[in-house]
């Protein structure tokens, strides 16, 4: 009966879901303070200053695999606490660093800690809940992340205007997460060690690849939107921040309502979400209207969260069948950041092949790719449905 209590009233659920609120802060939180860091360390180039954002993302990927090893040896709760402590040390230590290279080391520690806790945001849901309650909250971690992204966009810029180092205090948000999980997350139940190697099905590999492509498509939006709007003279300098906030807001709303849409669309959920994301990017390639860009942000943000919930729901089902919960969730989480890392190189490669480096061309190519993917998925579902109907008719006759 405990599973049916509202997540906000279920203390164990609230503790687990709180993890999602801090995962987005690894790189995004200090983006507004790069100018201040450049002023404090004027001898470094703009490209090198960007490493403050890049290093955590790169360290998240090995952190995900560290999570898998630590969970097997020490259990979920100890691993989570270790990750949160590393997160706090890395986040706060970078803000207090007088040397730029020391700052980068602390940013790496932050990324490692974030990589450790990221898979646990979904693994703990899978391990501690079941049935319809589990399906309901499976999209909540990304919704919580989007909500924190919105708050971060409004608050960090103001704090940074006082002094850039103060922006790093945003990582104190990990303290309440640590407290909630130390107090309310139940201790791990020892499980017998498996000697056999965990097997990963072909369907699981496709889901992991789908998550990488989803994040590659999604992060194209916040990566390019500011530069696109500036080059096309759409809105003012602050307009891109509003559009990104709308992107995050759409992700938050979809996250808390994903279960209802997934129940309505059933097997066509991913097809519809990919088609909506395609429509968003195709519209971006043709518009110069800020209101249309806001609509595109809604399509991209909502579609991403819907795909996230659907992919993780299917990953959890695959994990139950092949008994490789930790491995599958770790690989899926790592693939998210691999996709995010490849977003810019992949589109730049396509641009170089076609000798067109305009932002509109990038959006158009991504929109066409997503449309083709959606059509392929739809045809596959139709063929599968047709084959099942034929087999039923043959059995009946």
PDB file of N, CA and C in Angstrom, residues 47-89:
ATOM      1  N   UNK A  47      38.468  29.216 -25.369  1.00  0.00           N
ATOM      2  CA  UNK A  47      38.265  27.778 -25.578  1.00  0.00           C
ATOM      3  C   UNK A  47      38.674  26.998 -24.339  1.00  0.00           C
ATOM      4  N   UNK A  48      39.779  27.397 -23.716  1.00  0.00           N
ATOM      5  CA  UNK A  48      40.252  26.697 -22.519  1.00  0.00           C
ATOM      6  C   UNK A  48      39.322  26.965 -21.331  1.00  0.00           C
ATOM      7  N   UNK A  49      38.789  28.164 -21.252  1.00  0.00           N
ATOM      8  CA  UNK A  49      37.838  28.481 -20.182  1.00  0.00           C
ATOM      9  C   UNK A  49      36.599  27.587 -20.285  1.00  0.00           C
ATOM     10  N   UNK A  50      36.231  27.237 -21.530  1.00  0.00           N
ATOM     11  CA  UNK A  50      35.078  26.364 -21.758  1.00  0.00           C
ATOM     12  C   UNK A  50      35.261  24.989 -21.123  1.00  0.00           C
ATOM     13  N   UNK A  51      36.496  24.616 -20.811  1.00  0.00           N
ATOM     14  CA  UNK A  51      36.759  23.319 -20.181  1.00  0.00           C
ATOM     15  C   UNK A  51      36.087  23.200 -18.820  1.00  0.00           C
ATOM     16  N   UNK A  52      35.774  24.328 -18.209  1.00  0.00           N
ATOM     17  CA  UNK A  52      35.031  24.316 -16.945  1.00  0.00           C
ATOM     18  C   UNK A  52      33.686  23.604 -17.121  1.00  0.00           C
ATOM     19  N   UNK A  53      33.092  23.734 -18.306  1.00  0.00           N
ATOM     20  CA  UNK A  53      31.825  23.059 -18.603  1.00  0.00           C
ATOM     21  C   UNK A  53      32.033  21.668 -19.186  1.00  0.00           C
ATOM     22  N   UNK A  54      33.120  21.494 -19.934  1.00  0.00           N
ATOM     23  CA  UNK A  54      33.340  20.234 -20.653  1.00  0.00           C
ATOM     24  C   UNK A  54      33.825  19.121 -19.723  1.00  0.00           C
ATOM     25  N   UNK A  55      34.751  19.441 -18.801  1.00  0.00           N
ATOM     26  CA  UNK A  55      35.364  18.425 -17.936  1.00  0.00           C
ATOM     27  C   UNK A  55      34.331  17.608 -17.152  1.00  0.00           C
ATOM     28  N   UNK A  56      33.336  18.237 -16.489  1.00  0.00           N
ATOM     29  CA  UNK A  56      32.358  17.427 -15.750  1.00  0.00           C
ATOM     30  C   UNK A  56      31.608  16.439 -16.640  1.00  0.00           C
ATOM     31  N   UNK A  57      31.215  16.877 -17.844  1.00  0.00           N
ATOM     32  CA  UNK A  57      30.486  15.998 -18.760  1.00  0.00           C
ATOM     33  C   UNK A  57      31.331  14.799 -19.159  1.00  0.00           C
ATOM     34  N   UNK A  58      32.625  15.031 -19.410  1.00  0.00           N
ATOM     35  CA  UNK A  58      33.518  13.935 -19.788  1.00  0.00           C
ATOM     36  C   UNK A  58      33.713  12.948 -18.632  1.00  0.00           C
ATOM     37  N   UNK A  59      33.758  13.460 -17.400  1.00  0.00           N
ATOM     38  CA  UNK A  59      33.993  12.599 -16.234  1.00  0.00           C
ATOM     39  C   UNK A  59      32.730  11.866 -15.784  1.00  0.00           C
ATOM     40  N   UNK A  60      31.568  12.329 -16.213  1.00  0.00           N
ATOM     41  CA  UNK A  60      30.320  11.655 -15.855  1.00  0.00           C
ATOM     42  C   UNK A  60      30.291  10.242 -16.434  1.00  0.00           C
ATOM     43  N   UNK A  61      30.795  10.069 -17.654  1.00  0.00           N
ATOM     44  CA  UNK A  61      30.721   8.758 -18.325  1.00  0.00           C
ATOM     45  C   UNK A  61      31.495   7.685 -17.555  1.00  0.00           C
ATOM     46  N   UNK A  62      32.797   7.889 -17.202  1.00  0.00           N
ATOM     47  CA  UNK A  62      33.459   6.871 -16.368  1.00  0.00           C
ATOM     48  C   UNK A  62      32.833   6.743 -14.990  1.00  0.00           C
ATOM     49  N   UNK A  63      32.249   7.856 -14.481  1.00  0.00           N
ATOM     50  CA  UNK A  63      31.562   7.801 -13.191  1.00  0.00           C
ATOM     51  C   UNK A  63      30.398   6.830 -13.200  1.00  0.00           C
ATOM     52  N   UNK A  64      29.685   6.750 -14.329  1.00  0.00           N
ATOM     53  CA  UNK A  64      28.566   5.805 -14.462  1.00  0.00           C
ATOM     54  C   UNK A  64      29.036   4.364 -14.304  1.00  0.00           C
ATOM     55  N   UNK A  65      30.199   4.053 -14.881  1.00  0.00           N
ATOM     56  CA  UNK A  65      30.720   2.686 -14.785  1.00  0.00           C
ATOM     57  C   UNK A  65      31.291   2.410 -13.391  1.00  0.00           C
ATOM     58  N   UNK A  66      31.803   3.456 -12.726  1.00  0.00           N
ATOM     59  CA  UNK A  66      32.213   3.312 -11.325  1.00  0.00           C
ATOM     60  C   UNK A  66      31.013   2.959 -10.460  1.00  0.00           C
ATOM     61  N   UNK A  67      29.864   3.545 -10.783  1.00  0.00           N
ATOM     62  CA  UNK A  67      28.626   3.266 -10.049  1.00  0.00           C
ATOM     63  C   UNK A  67      28.287   1.786 -10.114  1.00  0.00           C
ATOM     64  N   UNK A  68      28.422   1.207 -11.295  1.00  0.00           N
ATOM     65  CA  UNK A  68      28.109  -0.216 -11.472  1.00  0.00           C
ATOM     66  C   UNK A  68      28.988  -1.094 -10.576  1.00  0.00           C
ATOM     67  N   UNK A  69      30.292  -0.796 -10.554  1.00  0.00           N
ATOM     68  CA  UNK A  69      31.232  -1.585  -9.751  1.00  0.00           C
ATOM     69  C   UNK A  69      30.962  -1.395  -8.262  1.00  0.00           C
ATOM     70  N   UNK A  70      30.741  -0.139  -7.847  1.00  0.00           N
ATOM     71  CA  UNK A  70      30.525   0.161  -6.427  1.00  0.00           C
ATOM     72  C   UNK A  70      29.217  -0.435  -5.904  1.00  0.00           C
ATOM     73  N   UNK A  71      28.174  -0.415  -6.732  1.00  0.00           N
ATOM     74  CA  UNK A  71      26.894  -0.986  -6.309  1.00  0.00           C
ATOM     75  C   UNK A  71      27.019  -2.482  -6.046  1.00  0.00           C
ATOM     76  N   UNK A  72      27.804  -3.162  -6.862  1.00  0.00           N
ATOM     77  CA  UNK A  72      27.997  -4.599  -6.671  1.00  0.00           C
ATOM     78  C   UNK A  72      28.763  -4.890  -5.386  1.00  0.00           C
ATOM     79  N   UNK A  73      29.746  -4.047  -5.101  1.00  0.00           N
ATOM     80  CA  UNK A  73      30.616  -4.318  -3.941  1.00  0.00           C
ATOM     81  C   UNK A  73      30.060  -3.768  -2.627  1.00  0.00           C
ATOM     82  N   UNK A  74      29.486  -2.567  -2.681  1.00  0.00           N
ATOM     83  CA  UNK A  74      29.128  -1.881  -1.444  1.00  0.00           C
ATOM     84  C   UNK A  74      27.631  -1.631  -1.274  1.00  0.00           C
ATOM     85  N   UNK A  75      26.844  -1.842  -2.338  1.00  0.00           N
ATOM     86  CA  UNK A  75      25.406  -1.608  -2.244  1.00  0.00           C
ATOM     87  C   UNK A  75      25.009  -0.221  -2.724  1.00  0.00           C
ATOM     88  N   UNK A  76      23.723  -0.036  -2.959  1.00  0.00           N
ATOM     89  CA  UNK A  76      23.217   1.216  -3.528  1.00  0.00           C
ATOM     90  C   UNK A  76      23.395   2.416  -2.598  1.00  0.00           C
ATOM     91  N   UNK A  77      23.050   2.231  -1.328  1.00  0.00           N
ATOM     92  CA  UNK A  77      23.034   3.372  -0.409  1.00  0.00           C
ATOM     93  C   UNK A  77      24.434   3.925  -0.166  1.00  0.00           C
ATOM     94  N   UNK A  78      25.396   3.054   0.097  1.00  0.00           N
ATOM     95  CA  UNK A  78      26.771   3.516   0.321  1.00  0.00           C
ATOM     96  C   UNK A  78      27.338   4.167  -0.937  1.00  0.00           C
ATOM     97  N   UNK A  79      26.993   3.599  -2.087  1.00  0.00           N
ATOM     98  CA  UNK A  79      27.468   4.173  -3.353  1.00  0.00           C
ATOM     99  C   UNK A  79      26.892   5.561  -3.563  1.00  0.00           C
ATOM    100  N   UNK A  80      25.590   5.724  -3.281  1.00  0.00           N
ATOM    101  CA  UNK A  80      24.939   7.026  -3.432  1.00  0.00           C
ATOM    102  C   UNK A  80      25.561   8.061  -2.505  1.00  0.00           C
ATOM    103  N   UNK A  81      25.783   7.697  -1.258  1.00  0.00           N
ATOM    104  CA  UNK A  81      26.376   8.625  -0.297  1.00  0.00           C
ATOM    105  C   UNK A  81      27.779   9.042  -0.742  1.00  0.00           C
ATOM    106  N   UNK A  82      28.559   8.078  -1.243  1.00  0.00           N
ATOM    107  CA  UNK A  82      29.907   8.383  -1.751  1.00  0.00           C
ATOM    108  C   UNK A  82      29.838   9.357  -2.919  1.00  0.00           C
ATOM    109  N   UNK A  83      28.906   9.096  -3.850  1.00  0.00           N
ATOM    110  CA  UNK A  83      28.740   9.978  -4.999  1.00  0.00           C
ATOM    111  C   UNK A  83      28.350  11.386  -4.605  1.00  0.00           C
ATOM    112  N   UNK A  84      27.452  11.516  -3.636  1.00  0.00           N
ATOM    113  CA  UNK A  84      27.000  12.831  -3.184  1.00  0.00           C
ATOM    114  C   UNK A  84      28.129  13.598  -2.485  1.00  0.00           C
ATOM    115  N   UNK A  85      28.953  12.890  -1.725  1.00  0.00           N
ATOM    116  CA  UNK A  85      30.089  13.547  -1.053  1.00  0.00           C
ATOM    117  C   UNK A  85      31.093  14.055  -2.095  1.00  0.00           C
ATOM    118  N   UNK A  86      31.385  13.233  -3.107  1.00  0.00           N
ATOM    119  CA  UNK A  86      32.284  13.672  -4.191  1.00  0.00           C
ATOM    120  C   UNK A  86      31.689  14.870  -4.927  1.00  0.00           C
ATOM    121  N   UNK A  87      30.376  14.840  -5.126  1.00  0.00           N
ATOM    122  CA  UNK A  87      29.654  15.932  -5.790  1.00  0.00           C
ATOM    123  C   UNK A  87      29.844  17.241  -5.013  1.00  0.00           C
ATOM    124  N   UNK A  88      29.678  17.178  -3.697  1.00  0.00           N
ATOM    125  CA  UNK A  88      29.828  18.363  -2.853  1.00  0.00           C
ATOM    126  C   UNK A  88      31.267  18.872  -2.851  1.00  0.00           C
ATOM    127  N   UNK A  89      32.232  17.949  -2.723  1.00  0.00           N
ATOM    128  CA  UNK A  89      33.645  18.341  -2.706  1.00  0.00           C
ATOM    129  C   UNK A  89      34.032  19.006  -4.028  1.00  0.00           C
TER     130      UNK A  89
END
